[in-house]
mmCIF file of C-alpha atoms in Angstrom:
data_model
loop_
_atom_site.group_PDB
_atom_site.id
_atom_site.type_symbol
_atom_site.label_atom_id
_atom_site.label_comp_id
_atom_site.label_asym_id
_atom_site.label_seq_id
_atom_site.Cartn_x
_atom_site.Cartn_y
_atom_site.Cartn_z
ATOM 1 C CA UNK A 10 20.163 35.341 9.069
ATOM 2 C CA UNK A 11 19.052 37.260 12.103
ATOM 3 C CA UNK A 12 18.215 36.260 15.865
ATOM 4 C CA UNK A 13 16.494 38.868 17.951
ATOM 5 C CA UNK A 14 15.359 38.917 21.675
ATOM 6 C CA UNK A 15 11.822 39.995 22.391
ATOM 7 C CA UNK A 16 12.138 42.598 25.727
ATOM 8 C CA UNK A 17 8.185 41.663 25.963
ATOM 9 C CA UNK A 18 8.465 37.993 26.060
ATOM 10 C CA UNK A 19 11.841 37.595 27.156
ATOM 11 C CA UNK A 20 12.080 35.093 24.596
ATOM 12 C CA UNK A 21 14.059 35.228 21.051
ATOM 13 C CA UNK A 22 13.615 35.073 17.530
ATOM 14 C CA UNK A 23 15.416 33.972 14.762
ATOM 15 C CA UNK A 24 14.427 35.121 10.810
ATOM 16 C CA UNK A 25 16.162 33.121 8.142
ATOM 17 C CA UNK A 26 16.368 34.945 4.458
ATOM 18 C CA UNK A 27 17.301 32.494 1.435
ATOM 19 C CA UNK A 28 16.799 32.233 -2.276
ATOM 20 C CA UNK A 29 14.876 29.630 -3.681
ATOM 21 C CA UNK A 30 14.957 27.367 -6.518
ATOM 22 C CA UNK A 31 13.725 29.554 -9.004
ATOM 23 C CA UNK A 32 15.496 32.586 -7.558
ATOM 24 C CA UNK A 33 12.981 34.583 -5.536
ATOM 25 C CA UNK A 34 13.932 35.538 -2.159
ATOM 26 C CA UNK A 35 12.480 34.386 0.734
ATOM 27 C CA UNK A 36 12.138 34.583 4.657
ATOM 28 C CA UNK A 37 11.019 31.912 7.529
ATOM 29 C CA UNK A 38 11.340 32.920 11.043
ATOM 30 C CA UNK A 39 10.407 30.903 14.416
ATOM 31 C CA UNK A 40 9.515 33.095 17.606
ATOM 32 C CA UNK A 41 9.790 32.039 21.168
ATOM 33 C CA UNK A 42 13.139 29.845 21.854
ATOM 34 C CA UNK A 43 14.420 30.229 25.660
ATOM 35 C CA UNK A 44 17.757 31.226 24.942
ATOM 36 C CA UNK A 45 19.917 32.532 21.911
ATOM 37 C CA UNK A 46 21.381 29.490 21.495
ATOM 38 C CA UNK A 47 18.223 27.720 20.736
ATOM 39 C CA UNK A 48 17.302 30.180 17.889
ATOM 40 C CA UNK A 49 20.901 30.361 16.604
ATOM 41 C CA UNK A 50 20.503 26.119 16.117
ATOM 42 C CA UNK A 51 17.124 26.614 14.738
ATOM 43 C CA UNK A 52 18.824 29.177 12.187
ATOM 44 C CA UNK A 53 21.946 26.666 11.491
ATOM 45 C CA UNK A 54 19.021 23.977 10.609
ATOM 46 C CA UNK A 55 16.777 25.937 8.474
ATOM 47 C CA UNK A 56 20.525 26.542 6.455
ATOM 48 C CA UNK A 57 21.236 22.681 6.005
ATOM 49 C CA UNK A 58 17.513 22.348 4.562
ATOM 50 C CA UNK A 59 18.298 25.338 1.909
ATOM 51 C CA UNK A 60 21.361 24.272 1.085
ATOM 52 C CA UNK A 61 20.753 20.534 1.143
ATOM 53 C CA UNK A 62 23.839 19.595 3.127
ATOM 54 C CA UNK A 63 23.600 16.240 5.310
ATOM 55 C CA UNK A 64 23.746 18.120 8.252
ATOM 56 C CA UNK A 65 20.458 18.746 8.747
ATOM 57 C CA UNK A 66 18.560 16.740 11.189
ATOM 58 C CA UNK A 67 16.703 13.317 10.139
ATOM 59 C CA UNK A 68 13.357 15.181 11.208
ATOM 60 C CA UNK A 69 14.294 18.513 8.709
ATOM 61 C CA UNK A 70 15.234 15.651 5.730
ATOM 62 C CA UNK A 71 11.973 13.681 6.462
ATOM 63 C CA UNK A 72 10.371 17.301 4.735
ATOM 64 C CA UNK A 73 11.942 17.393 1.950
ATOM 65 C CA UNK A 74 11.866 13.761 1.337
ATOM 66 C CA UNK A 75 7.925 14.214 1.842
ATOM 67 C CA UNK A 76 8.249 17.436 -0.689
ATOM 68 C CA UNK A 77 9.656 15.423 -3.263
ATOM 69 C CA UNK A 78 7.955 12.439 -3.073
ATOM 70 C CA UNK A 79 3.982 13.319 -1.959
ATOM 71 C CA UNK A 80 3.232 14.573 -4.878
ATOM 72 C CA UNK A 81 4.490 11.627 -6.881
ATOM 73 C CA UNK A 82 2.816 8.741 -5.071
ATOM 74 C CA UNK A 83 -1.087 8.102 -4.945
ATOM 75 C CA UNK A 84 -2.700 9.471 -1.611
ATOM 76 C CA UNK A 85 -3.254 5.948 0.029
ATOM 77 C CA UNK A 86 0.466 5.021 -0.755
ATOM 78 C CA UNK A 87 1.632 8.117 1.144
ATOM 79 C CA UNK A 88 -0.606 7.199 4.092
ATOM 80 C CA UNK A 89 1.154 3.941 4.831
ATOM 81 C CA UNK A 90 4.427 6.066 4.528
ATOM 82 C CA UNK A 91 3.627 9.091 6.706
ATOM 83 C CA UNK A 92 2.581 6.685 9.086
ATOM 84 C CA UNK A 93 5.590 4.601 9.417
ATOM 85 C CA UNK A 94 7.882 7.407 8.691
ATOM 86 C CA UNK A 95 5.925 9.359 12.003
ATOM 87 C CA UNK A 96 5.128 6.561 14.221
ATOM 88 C CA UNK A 97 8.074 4.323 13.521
ATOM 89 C CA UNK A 98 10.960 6.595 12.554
ATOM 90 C CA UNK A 99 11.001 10.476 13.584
ATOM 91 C CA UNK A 100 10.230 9.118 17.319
ATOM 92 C CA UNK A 101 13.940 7.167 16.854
ATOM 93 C CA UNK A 102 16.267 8.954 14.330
ATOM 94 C CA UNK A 103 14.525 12.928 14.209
ATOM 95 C CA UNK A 104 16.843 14.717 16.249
ATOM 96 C CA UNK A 105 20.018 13.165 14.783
ATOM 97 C CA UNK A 106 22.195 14.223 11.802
ATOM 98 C CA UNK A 107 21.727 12.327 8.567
ATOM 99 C CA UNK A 108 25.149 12.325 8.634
ATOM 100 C CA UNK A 109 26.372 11.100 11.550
ATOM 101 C CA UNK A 110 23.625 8.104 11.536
ATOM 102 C CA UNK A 111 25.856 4.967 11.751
ATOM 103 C CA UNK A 112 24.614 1.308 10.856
ATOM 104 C CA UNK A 113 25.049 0.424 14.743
ATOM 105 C CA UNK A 114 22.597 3.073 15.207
ATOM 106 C CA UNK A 115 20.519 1.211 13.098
ATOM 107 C CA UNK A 116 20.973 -1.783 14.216
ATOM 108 C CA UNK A 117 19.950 -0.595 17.744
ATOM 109 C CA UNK A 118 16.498 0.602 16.012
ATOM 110 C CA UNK A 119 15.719 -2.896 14.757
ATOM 111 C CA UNK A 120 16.400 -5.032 17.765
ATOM 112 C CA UNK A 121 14.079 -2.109 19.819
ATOM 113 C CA UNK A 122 11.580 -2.863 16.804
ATOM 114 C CA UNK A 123 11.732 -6.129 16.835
ATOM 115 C CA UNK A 124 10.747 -6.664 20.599
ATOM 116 C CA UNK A 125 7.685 -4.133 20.295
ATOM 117 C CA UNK A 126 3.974 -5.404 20.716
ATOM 118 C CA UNK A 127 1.626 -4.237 18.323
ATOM 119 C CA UNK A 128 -2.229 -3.530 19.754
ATOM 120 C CA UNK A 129 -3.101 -7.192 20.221
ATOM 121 C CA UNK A 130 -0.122 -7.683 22.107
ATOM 122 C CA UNK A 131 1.750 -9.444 19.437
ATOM 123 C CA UNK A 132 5.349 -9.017 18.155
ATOM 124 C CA UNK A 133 5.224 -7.444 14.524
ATOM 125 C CA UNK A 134 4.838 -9.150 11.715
ATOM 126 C CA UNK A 135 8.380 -10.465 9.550
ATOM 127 C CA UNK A 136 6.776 -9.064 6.599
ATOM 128 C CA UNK A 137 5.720 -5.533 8.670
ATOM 129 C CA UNK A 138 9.776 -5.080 10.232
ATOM 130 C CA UNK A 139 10.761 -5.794 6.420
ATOM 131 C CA UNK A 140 8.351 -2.775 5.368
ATOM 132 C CA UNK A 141 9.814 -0.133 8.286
ATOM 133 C CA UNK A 142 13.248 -1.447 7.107
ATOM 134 C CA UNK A 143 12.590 -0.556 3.720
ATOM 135 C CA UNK A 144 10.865 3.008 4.508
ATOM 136 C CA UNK A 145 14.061 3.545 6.364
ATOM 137 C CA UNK A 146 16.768 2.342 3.580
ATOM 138 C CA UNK A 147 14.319 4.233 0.979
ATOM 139 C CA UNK A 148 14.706 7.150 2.656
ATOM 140 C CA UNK A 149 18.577 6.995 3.051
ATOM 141 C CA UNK A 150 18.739 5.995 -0.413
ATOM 142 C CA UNK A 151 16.870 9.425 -1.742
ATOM 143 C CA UNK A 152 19.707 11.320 0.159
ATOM 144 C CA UNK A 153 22.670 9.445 -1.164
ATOM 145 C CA UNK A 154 20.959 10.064 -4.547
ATOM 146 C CA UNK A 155 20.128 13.374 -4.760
ATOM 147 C CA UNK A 156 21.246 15.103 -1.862
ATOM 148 C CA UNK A 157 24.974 13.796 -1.138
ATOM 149 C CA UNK A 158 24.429 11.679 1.674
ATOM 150 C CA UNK A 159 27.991 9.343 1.447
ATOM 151 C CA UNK A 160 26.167 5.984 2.194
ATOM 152 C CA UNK A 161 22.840 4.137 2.860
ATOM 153 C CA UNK A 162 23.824 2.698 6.693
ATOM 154 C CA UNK A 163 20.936 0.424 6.265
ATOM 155 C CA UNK A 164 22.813 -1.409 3.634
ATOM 156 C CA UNK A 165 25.771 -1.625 6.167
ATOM 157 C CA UNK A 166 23.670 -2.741 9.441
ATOM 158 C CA UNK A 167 21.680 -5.408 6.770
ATOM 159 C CA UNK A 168 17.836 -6.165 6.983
ATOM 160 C CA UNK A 169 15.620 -7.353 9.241
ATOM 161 C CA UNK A 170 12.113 -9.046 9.069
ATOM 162 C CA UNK A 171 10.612 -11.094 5.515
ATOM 163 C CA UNK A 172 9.554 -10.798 2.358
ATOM 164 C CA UNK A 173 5.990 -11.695 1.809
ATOM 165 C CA UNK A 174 5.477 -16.010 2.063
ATOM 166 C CA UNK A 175 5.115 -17.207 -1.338
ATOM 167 C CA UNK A 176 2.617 -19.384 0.440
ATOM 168 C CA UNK A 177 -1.261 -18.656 -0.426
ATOM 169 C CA UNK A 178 -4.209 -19.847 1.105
ATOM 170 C CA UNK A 179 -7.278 -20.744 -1.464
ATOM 171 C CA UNK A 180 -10.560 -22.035 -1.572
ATOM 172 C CA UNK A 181 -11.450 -24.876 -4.189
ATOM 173 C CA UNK A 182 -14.563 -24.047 -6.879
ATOM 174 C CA UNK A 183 -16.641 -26.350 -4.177
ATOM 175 C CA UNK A 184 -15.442 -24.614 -1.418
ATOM 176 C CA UNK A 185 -16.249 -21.122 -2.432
ATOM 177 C CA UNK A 186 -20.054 -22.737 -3.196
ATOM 178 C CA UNK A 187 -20.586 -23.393 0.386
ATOM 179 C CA UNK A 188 -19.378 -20.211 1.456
ATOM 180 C CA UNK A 189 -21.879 -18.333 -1.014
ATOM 181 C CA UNK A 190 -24.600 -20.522 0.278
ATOM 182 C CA UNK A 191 -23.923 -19.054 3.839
ATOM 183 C CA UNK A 192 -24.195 -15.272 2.006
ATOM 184 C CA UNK A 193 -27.641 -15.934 0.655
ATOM 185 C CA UNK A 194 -28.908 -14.542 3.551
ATOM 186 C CA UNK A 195 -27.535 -11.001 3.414
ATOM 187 C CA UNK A 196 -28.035 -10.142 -0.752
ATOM 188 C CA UNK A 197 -25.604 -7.244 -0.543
ATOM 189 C CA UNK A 198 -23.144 -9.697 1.047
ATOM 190 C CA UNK A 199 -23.594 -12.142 -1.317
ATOM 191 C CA UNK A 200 -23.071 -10.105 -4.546
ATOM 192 C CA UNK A 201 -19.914 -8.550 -3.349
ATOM 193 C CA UNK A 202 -18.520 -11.969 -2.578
ATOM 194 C CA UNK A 203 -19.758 -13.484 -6.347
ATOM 195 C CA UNK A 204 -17.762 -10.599 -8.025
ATOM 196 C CA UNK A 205 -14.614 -10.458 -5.960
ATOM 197 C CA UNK A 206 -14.563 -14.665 -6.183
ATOM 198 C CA UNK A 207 -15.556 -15.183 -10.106
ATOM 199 C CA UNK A 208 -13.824 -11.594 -11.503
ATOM 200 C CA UNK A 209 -11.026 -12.169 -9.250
ATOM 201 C CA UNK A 210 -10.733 -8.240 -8.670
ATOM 202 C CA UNK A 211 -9.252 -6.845 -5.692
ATOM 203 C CA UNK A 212 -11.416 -5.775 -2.361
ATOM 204 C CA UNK A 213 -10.993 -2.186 -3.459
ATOM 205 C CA UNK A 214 -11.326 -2.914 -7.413
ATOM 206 C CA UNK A 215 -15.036 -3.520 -5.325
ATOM 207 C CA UNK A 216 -15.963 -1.230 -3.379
ATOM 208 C CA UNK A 217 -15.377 1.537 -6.025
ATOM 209 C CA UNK A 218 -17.664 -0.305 -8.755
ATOM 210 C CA UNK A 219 -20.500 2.011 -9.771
ATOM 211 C CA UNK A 220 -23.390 1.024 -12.281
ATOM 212 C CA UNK A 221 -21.476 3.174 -15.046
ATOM 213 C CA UNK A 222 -18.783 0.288 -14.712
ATOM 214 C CA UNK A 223 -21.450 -2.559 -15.933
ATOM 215 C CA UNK A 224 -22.218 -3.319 -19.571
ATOM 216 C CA UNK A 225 -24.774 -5.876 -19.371
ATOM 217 C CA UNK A 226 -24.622 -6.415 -23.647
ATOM 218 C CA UNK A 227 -21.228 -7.043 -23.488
ATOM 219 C CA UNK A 228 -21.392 -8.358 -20.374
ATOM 220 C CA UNK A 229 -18.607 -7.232 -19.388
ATOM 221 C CA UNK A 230 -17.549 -4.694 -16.236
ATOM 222 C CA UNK A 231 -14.802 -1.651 -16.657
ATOM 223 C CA UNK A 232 -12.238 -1.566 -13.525
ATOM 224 C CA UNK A 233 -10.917 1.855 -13.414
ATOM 225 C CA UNK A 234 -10.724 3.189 -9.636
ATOM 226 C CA UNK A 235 -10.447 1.603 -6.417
ATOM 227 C CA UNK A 236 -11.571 2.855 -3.008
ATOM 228 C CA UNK A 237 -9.502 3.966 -0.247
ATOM 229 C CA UNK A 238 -10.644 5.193 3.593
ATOM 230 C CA UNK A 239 -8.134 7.553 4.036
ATOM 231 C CA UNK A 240 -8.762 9.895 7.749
ATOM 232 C CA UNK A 241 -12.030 9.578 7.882
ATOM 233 C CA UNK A 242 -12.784 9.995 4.090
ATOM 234 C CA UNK A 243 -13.890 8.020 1.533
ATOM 235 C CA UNK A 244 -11.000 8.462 -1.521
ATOM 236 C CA UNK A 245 -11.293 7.488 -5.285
ATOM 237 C CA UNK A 246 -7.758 6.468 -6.654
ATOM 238 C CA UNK A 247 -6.723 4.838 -9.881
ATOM 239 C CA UNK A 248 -6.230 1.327 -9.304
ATOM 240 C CA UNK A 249 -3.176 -0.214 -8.249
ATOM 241 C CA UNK A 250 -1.293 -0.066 -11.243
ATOM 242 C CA UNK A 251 -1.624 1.035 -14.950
ATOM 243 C CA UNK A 252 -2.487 -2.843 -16.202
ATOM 244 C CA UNK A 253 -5.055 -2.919 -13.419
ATOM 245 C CA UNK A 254 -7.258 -0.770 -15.674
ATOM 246 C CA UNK A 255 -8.609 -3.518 -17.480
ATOM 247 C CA UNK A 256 -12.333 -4.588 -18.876
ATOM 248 C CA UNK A 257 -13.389 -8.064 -17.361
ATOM 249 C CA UNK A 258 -15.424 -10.562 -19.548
ATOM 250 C CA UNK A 259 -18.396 -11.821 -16.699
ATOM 251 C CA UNK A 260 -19.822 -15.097 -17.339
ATOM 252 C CA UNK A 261 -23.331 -14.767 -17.859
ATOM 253 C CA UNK A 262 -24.656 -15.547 -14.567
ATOM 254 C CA UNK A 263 -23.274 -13.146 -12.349
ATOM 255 C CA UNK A 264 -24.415 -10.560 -14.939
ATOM 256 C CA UNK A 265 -27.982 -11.713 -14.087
ATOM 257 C CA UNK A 266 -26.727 -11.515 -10.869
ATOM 258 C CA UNK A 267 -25.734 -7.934 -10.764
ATOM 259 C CA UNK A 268 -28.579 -6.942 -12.852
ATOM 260 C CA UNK A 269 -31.159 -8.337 -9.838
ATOM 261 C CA UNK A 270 -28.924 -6.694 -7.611
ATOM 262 C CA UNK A 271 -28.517 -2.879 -9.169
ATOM 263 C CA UNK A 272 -33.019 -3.725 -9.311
ATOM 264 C CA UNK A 273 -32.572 -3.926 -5.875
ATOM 265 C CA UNK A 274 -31.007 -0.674 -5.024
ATOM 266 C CA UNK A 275 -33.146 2.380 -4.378
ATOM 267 C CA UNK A 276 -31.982 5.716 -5.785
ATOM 268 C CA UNK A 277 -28.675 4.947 -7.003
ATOM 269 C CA UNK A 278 -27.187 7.354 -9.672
ATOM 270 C CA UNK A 279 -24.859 6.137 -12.586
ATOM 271 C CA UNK A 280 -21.658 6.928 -10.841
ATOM 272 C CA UNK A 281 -22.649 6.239 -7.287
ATOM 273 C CA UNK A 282 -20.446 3.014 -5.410
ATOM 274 C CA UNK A 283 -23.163 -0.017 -5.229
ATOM 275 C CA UNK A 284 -21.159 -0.871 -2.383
ATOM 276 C CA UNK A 285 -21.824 1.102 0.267
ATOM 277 C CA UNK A 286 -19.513 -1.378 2.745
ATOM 278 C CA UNK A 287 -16.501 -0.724 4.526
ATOM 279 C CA UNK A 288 -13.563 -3.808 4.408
ATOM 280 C CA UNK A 289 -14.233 -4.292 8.044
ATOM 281 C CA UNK A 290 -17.858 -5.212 7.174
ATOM 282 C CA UNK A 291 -16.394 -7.628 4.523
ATOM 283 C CA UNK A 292 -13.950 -9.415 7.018
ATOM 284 C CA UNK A 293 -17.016 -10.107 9.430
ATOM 285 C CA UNK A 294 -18.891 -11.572 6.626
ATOM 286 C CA UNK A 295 -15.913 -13.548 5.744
ATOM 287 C CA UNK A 296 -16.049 -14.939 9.579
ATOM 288 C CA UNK A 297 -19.713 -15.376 9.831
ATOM 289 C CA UNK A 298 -19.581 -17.348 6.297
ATOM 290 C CA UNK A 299 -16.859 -19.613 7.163
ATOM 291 C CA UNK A 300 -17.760 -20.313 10.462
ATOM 292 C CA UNK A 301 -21.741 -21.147 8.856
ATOM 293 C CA UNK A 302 -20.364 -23.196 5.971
ATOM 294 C CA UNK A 303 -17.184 -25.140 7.612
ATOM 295 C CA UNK A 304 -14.886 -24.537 4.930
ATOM 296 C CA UNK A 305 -11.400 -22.790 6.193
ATOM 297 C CA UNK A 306 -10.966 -18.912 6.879
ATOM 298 C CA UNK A 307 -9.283 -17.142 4.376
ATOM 299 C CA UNK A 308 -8.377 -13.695 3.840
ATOM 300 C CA UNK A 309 -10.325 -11.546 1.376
ATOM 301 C CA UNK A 310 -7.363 -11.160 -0.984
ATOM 302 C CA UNK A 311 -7.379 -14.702 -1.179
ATOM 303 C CA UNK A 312 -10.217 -15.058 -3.255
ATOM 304 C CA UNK A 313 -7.971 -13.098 -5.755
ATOM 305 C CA UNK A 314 -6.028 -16.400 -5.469
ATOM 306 C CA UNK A 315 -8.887 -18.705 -5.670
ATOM 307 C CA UNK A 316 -9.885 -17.033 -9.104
ATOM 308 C CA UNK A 317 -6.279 -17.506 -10.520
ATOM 309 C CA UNK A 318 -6.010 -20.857 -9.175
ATOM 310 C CA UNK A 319 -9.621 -21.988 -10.504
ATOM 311 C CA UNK A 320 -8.365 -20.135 -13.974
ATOM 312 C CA UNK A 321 -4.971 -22.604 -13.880
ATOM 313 C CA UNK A 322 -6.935 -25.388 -13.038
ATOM 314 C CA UNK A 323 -9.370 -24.810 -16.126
ATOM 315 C CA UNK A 324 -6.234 -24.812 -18.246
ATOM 316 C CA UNK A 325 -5.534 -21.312 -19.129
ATOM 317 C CA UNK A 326 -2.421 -19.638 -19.425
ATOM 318 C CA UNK A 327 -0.083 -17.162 -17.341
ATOM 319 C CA UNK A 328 -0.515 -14.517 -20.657
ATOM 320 C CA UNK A 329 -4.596 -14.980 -20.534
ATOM 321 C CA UNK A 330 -5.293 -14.982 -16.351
ATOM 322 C CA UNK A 331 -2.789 -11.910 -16.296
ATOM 323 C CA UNK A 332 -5.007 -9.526 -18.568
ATOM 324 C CA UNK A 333 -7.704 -10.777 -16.649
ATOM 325 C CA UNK A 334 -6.586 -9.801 -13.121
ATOM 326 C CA UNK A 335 -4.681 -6.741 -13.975
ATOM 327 C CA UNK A 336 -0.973 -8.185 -13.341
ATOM 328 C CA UNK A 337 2.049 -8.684 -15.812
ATOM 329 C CA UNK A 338 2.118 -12.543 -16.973
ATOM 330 C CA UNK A 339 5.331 -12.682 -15.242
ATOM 331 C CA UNK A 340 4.038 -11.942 -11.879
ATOM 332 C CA UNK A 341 1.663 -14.961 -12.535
ATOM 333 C CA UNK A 342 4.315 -17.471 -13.897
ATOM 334 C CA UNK A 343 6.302 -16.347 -10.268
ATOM 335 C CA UNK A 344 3.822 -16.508 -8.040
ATOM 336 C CA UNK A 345 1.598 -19.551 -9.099
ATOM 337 C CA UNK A 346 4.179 -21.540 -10.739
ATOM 338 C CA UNK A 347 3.531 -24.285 -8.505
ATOM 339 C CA UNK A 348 0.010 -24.667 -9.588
ATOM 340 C CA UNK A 349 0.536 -25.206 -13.199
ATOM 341 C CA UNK A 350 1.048 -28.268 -14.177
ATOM 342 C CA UNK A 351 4.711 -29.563 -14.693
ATOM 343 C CA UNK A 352 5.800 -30.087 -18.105
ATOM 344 C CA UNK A 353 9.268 -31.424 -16.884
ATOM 345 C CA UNK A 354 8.135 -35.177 -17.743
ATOM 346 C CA UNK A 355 7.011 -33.873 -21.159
ATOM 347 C CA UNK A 356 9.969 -31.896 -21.843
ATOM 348 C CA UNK A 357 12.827 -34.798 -21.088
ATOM 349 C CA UNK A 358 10.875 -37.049 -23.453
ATOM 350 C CA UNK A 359 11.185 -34.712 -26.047
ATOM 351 C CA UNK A 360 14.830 -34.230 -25.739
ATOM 352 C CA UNK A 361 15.411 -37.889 -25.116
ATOM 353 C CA UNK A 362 13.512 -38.329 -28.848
ATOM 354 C CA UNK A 363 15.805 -35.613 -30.316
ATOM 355 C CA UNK A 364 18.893 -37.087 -29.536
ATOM 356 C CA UNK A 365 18.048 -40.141 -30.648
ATOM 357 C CA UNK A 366 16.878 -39.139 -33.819
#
């Protein structure tokens, strides 16, 4: 380690030499601090990142936390991250020690959080201050686990905001009818909204189909990808998770339907997106279709729901609608339980007729 003044400048520079992990040697350096002091802390800092030791600042932890977990995560996950962890975090804990963070210090954070306006004007969400919580306590919890930190002060200071509300918004089969009616207008509109309602995929599942994805003799449509717009940029990902790859059995008339619509395309290539929409454009249709047809405004995930529900309704079970929408039959039994119907009535007269055999 090394701190020079520049006569030219009048400013100094520090140079920091270190080994890395696989044993090379190395060398950072920062010019143009004000005084010696600045460049001597600079060169204390850049030692607690080397060496891992909790005395770095929250800003030098927040890169290596990004170093080891980046790579791991898909690039749309990261995004909602990096923002929080740069919009919501760095501008609150960067300059102080990881060590010396204290649970009142978090504490402070959350009540500042909590009386924030978001752009509308509004107070965040409960279920948004639950997600900044949790980047934080994440966070903390990667440094007690593999970098020494004593304890997570999150866990100390205690949460703040909501889980997601169990409570979903659907539409009925007749519902979603009326609502389609009101699409007939706008084809592309109308197709999107037939395979997000009766395939019950997700809005991205969508947007990322491509003719390659249809087999109209099986009748059946491959989900594989899902569409992101990540700065700017349209981004292919896997989907969501590894049981959301999945091949979806279409009832015969929405292939018909997506046959007449892939006629209607001009110059579209096997692996080109037959969606070329944005979600924004789908939330205005969702508006303008609600509004035409008088049946209640949902939110475009909640079609997802309405294809589940219209599945439990039909009579099929938790194992079967799982495959189906690409989640573990568990997740369904949790999270629609109140829409199958109750076998409690059945179940006590069975025991009552065992006991009294």
């Amino acid at each position: 380690m090394a701190v020079y003044k520049d006569n030219n400048s009048n400013t100094w520079r520090a140079v920091y030499r270190y080994t890395d992990w696989n044993g090379e040697r190395k060398q950072t350096q920062k010019r143009g601090f004000q005084t010696k002091r600045e460049a001597q802390a600079w060169e204390r800092e850049q030692l607690c990142k080397t060496s891992s030791e909790m005395d770095m600042t929250f800003s030098s932890f927040a890169e290596r936390y990004t170093e080891d977990l980046k790579p791991r995560l898909k690039e749309n996950t990261w995004a909602t991250k990096e923002h929080i962890l740069q919009t919501k975090l760095l501008p609150f804990f960067g300059k102080l020690k990881m060590s010396s963070i204290t649970p009142q210090q978090v504490i402070t954070w959350q009540n500042d959080l909590m009386k924030r306006k978001n752009h509308k004007g509004k107070p965040y969400s409960q279920v948004y201050l639950k997600t900044i919580h949790n980047q934080l306590s994440a966070m903390f919890n990667h440094a007690v686990k593999y970098y020494g930190l004593k304890e997570n002060p999150c866990r100390v200071a205690g949460s703040m905001g909501k889980s997601k509300s169990h409570e979903m918004l659907f539409w009925t089969k007749e519902e979603y009818l009326k609502f389609a009616d009101a699409m007939m207008d706008k084809p592309m509109s109308y197709y999107a909204f037939e395979m997000l309602y009766w395939c019950g995929i997700r809005e991205g599942e969508l947007l990322a189909l491509t003719p390659a994805d249809f087999d109209f003799e099986k009748c059946t449509v491959s989900i594989t990808k899902s569409y992101q717009r990540l700065k700017g940029q349209d981004v292919i990902t896997p989907p969501k998770t590894e049981k959301s790859n999945r091949v979806i059995a279409m009832p015969s008339f929405l292939k018909d339907e997506m046959q007449d619509y892939l006629r209607m395309l001009y110059d579209v290539g096997d692996h080109d997106r037959i969606f070329q929409i944005t979600k924004s454009y789908l939330h205005r249709e969702m508006d303008r279709g609600a509004k035409e047809s008088g049946v209640k405004r949902i939110r475009i995930h909640d079609l997802r729901h309405s294809h589940i529900s219209l599945l439990i309704d039909m009579g099929f079970s938790a194992t079967a609608i799982a495959d189906r929408v690409g989640h573990e039959s568990i997740d369904i039994t949790y999270h629609y339980a109140h829409l199958f119907p109750s076998k409690q009535t059945e179940m006590a007269d069975k025991l009552n007729m065992e006991r009294s055999a």
